[in-house]
CSV table of C-alpha atoms in Angstrom, one decimal:
chain,number,residue,atom,x,y,z
J,1,MET,CA,43.3,-37.5,9.3
J,2,ASN,CA,42.9,-33.8,8.4
J,3,THR,CA,41.6,-32.1,11.5
J,4,ALA,CA,41.3,-28.7,9.7
J,5,THR,CA,38.2,-29.9,7.8
J,6,GLN,CA,36.8,-32.2,10.4
J,7,ALA,CA,33.5,-30.9,11.9
J,8,LYS,CA,33.7,-30.4,15.6
J,9,SER,CA,30.0,-29.6,16.2
J,10,LEU,CA,26.6,-30.1,14.7
J,11,PRO,CA,23.9,-27.5,14.3
J,12,ALA,CA,21.1,-28.2,16.8
J,13,PRO,CA,17.7,-27.0,15.8
J,14,SER,CA,15.6,-25.9,18.8
J,15,ILE,CA,12.1,-24.7,19.3
J,16,THR,CA,11.8,-20.9,19.8
J,17,ARG,CA,10.3,-19.3,22.8
J,18,SER,CA,7.6,-17.8,20.7
J,19,ALA,CA,6.7,-21.2,19.2
J,20,ALA,CA,6.7,-22.8,22.7
J,21,THR,CA,4.4,-20.1,24.0
J,22,ALA,CA,2.1,-20.5,21.0
J,23,LEU,CA,1.9,-24.2,21.7
J,24,ILE,CA,0.9,-23.5,25.3
J,25,GLU,CA,-1.8,-21.1,24.2
J,26,ALA,CA,-3.1,-23.7,21.7
J,27,VAL,CA,-3.1,-26.5,24.3
J,28,ARG,CA,-4.9,-24.3,26.8
J,29,THR,CA,-7.6,-23.5,24.3
J,30,ALA,CA,-8.0,-27.1,23.2
J,31,ALA,CA,-8.2,-28.3,26.9
J,32,GLU,CA,-10.9,-25.7,27.7
J,33,GLU,CA,-12.9,-26.9,24.7
J,34,ILE,CA,-12.4,-30.6,25.7
J,35,GLY,CA,-13.3,-29.7,29.3
J,36,PHE,CA,-10.3,-30.3,31.5
J,37,GLU,CA,-7.7,-28.3,33.5
J,38,VAL,CA,-4.2,-28.8,32.0
J,39,ALA,CA,-0.6,-28.6,32.8
J,40,VAL,CA,1.5,-28.2,29.7
J,41,ALA,CA,5.3,-28.3,29.2
J,42,VAL,CA,7.4,-27.6,26.2
J,43,THR,CA,11.1,-28.6,26.1
J,44,ASP,CA,13.8,-27.9,23.7
J,45,ALA,CA,15.3,-30.8,21.6
J,46,GLY,CA,17.6,-31.7,24.5
J,47,GLY,CA,14.7,-32.2,26.9
J,48,HIS,CA,15.3,-28.9,28.8
J,49,LEU,CA,12.2,-27.0,29.9
J,50,LYS,CA,11.5,-24.1,27.5
J,51,ALA,CA,8.0,-23.1,28.6
J,52,PHE,CA,5.4,-24.3,31.2
J,53,GLU,CA,2.0,-23.5,32.4
J,54,ARG,CA,-0.4,-25.1,34.9
J,55,ALA,CA,-4.1,-24.2,35.2
J,56,ASP,CA,-5.3,-23.1,38.6
J,57,HIS,CA,-7.2,-26.4,39.2
J,58,ALA,CA,-5.0,-28.8,37.4
J,59,PRO,CA,-3.8,-31.5,39.8
J,60,PHE,CA,-0.3,-30.7,41.2
J,61,LEU,CA,1.1,-34.1,40.0
J,62,ALA,CA,0.1,-33.1,36.5
J,63,ALA,CA,2.9,-30.5,36.5
J,64,GLU,CA,5.6,-33.0,36.9
J,65,VAL,CA,4.0,-35.5,34.6
J,66,ALA,CA,3.7,-32.9,31.8
J,67,VAL,CA,7.4,-32.1,32.0
J,68,ASP,CA,8.4,-35.7,32.0
J,69,LYS,CA,6.1,-36.5,29.0
J,70,ALA,CA,7.7,-33.6,27.1
J,71,TRP,CA,11.2,-34.9,28.1
J,72,THR,CA,10.3,-38.5,27.0
J,73,ALA,CA,8.9,-37.4,23.7
J,74,ALA,CA,11.9,-35.3,22.9
J,75,SER,CA,14.4,-38.0,24.0
J,76,TYR,CA,13.6,-40.5,21.2
J,77,GLY,CA,11.4,-38.4,19.0
J,78,ILE,CA,8.3,-40.6,19.5
J,79,ALA,CA,5.0,-40.0,21.2
J,80,THR,CA,4.7,-41.2,24.8
J,81,HIS,CA,1.7,-43.5,24.1
J,82,VAL,CA,4.0,-45.6,21.8
J,83,TRP,CA,6.1,-46.5,24.9
J,84,ASN,CA,3.2,-48.7,26.2
J,85,SER,CA,3.8,-51.3,23.6
J,86,TYR,CA,7.6,-51.0,23.9
J,87,MET,CA,7.3,-51.9,27.6
J,88,ALA,CA,5.8,-55.3,26.7
J,89,ASN,CA,9.2,-56.2,25.2
J,90,PRO,CA,11.4,-57.8,27.9
J,91,GLN,CA,14.5,-56.3,26.2
J,92,VAL,CA,13.1,-52.7,26.6
J,93,ALA,CA,11.0,-53.2,29.8
J,94,PRO,CA,13.9,-52.2,32.2
J,95,LEU,CA,13.6,-48.7,30.9
J,96,ALA,CA,10.2,-48.5,32.7
J,97,HIS,CA,12.3,-48.0,35.9
J,98,HIS,CA,13.8,-44.8,34.5
J,99,PRO,CA,12.5,-42.0,36.8
J,100,ARG,CA,11.6,-39.6,33.9
J,101,LEU,CA,10.2,-42.0,31.3
J,102,MET,CA,6.4,-41.5,30.9
J,103,ALA,CA,4.7,-44.3,28.9
J,104,VAL,CA,1.4,-42.5,29.1
J,105,GLY,CA,-0.4,-40.7,26.2
J,106,GLY,CA,-0.1,-36.9,26.0
J,107,GLY,CA,3.5,-36.4,25.1
J,108,TYR,CA,4.7,-35.7,21.5
J,109,PRO,CA,7.9,-34.7,19.9
J,110,VAL,CA,7.8,-31.3,18.2
J,111,ILE,CA,9.1,-31.9,14.7
J,112,GLU,CA,10.0,-29.4,12.0
J,113,ASP,CA,11.5,-30.4,8.6
J,114,GLY,CA,11.9,-33.9,9.9
J,115,LYS,CA,14.0,-32.9,12.9
J,116,VAL,CA,13.0,-33.0,16.6
J,117,ILE,CA,13.1,-29.4,17.8
J,118,GLY,CA,11.4,-30.0,21.2
J,119,GLY,CA,8.9,-32.0,23.2
J,120,LEU,CA,5.3,-31.3,24.2
J,121,GLY,CA,3.8,-32.8,27.3
J,122,ILE,CA,0.2,-32.5,28.5
J,123,SER,CA,-1.3,-33.8,31.7
J,124,GLY,CA,-4.5,-33.2,33.6
J,125,GLY,CA,-7.1,-35.1,31.7
J,126,SER,CA,-7.4,-38.7,30.7
J,127,TYR,CA,-4.7,-39.9,28.4
J,128,GLU,CA,-7.1,-39.6,25.5
J,129,GLN,CA,-7.9,-36.0,26.4
J,130,ASP,CA,-4.2,-35.2,26.8
J,131,GLN,CA,-3.5,-36.7,23.4
J,132,GLN,CA,-6.4,-34.9,21.8
J,133,ALA,CA,-5.3,-31.5,23.1
J,134,ALA,CA,-1.7,-32.2,22.0
J,135,GLU,CA,-2.7,-33.2,18.5
J,136,THR,CA,-5.0,-30.2,18.2
J,137,ALA,CA,-2.3,-27.8,19.2
J,138,LEU,CA,0.4,-29.3,17.0
J,139,SER,CA,-1.9,-29.4,14.0
J,140,LEU,CA,-3.0,-25.8,14.6
J,141,LEU,CA,0.6,-24.6,14.5
J,142,GLY,CA,1.5,-26.7,11.5
J,143,PHE,CA,3.7,-29.3,13.2
J,144,ALA,CA,3.6,-33.0,12.2
J,145,ILE,CA,1.8,-35.4,14.4
J,146,PRO,CA,3.8,-38.6,14.7
J,147,ALA,CA,2.1,-42.0,15.2
């Protein structure tokens, strides 16, 4: 084996601070239009918190839930609402006991050029409101909305 040409690392695309901040602004606007107080978290591709905001009257639990939704979405590159059907599978159901896994709508991977660059997590409304605000913000900023 020739170690001189063997790659020792991979480039890791990651959401920028400015894009994370723009997502938070877009989510805040969408949540206000929908009519709920929001906590919103953006992680990098590795699930580490990049940006966060909680509205004054958003439930305090919403803060932790938003971070965990973003982490869950970034971890496998799928929306958190998809995990509900996965949990029905006995082979996957034990993952429900993972302390950070959120199988509730409102978390989406942030995807650019087919690669996960971060996660977006929204909490504070119903799961439908959280999903709607997330989809609105992602669309507004030109990010794909995975199923």
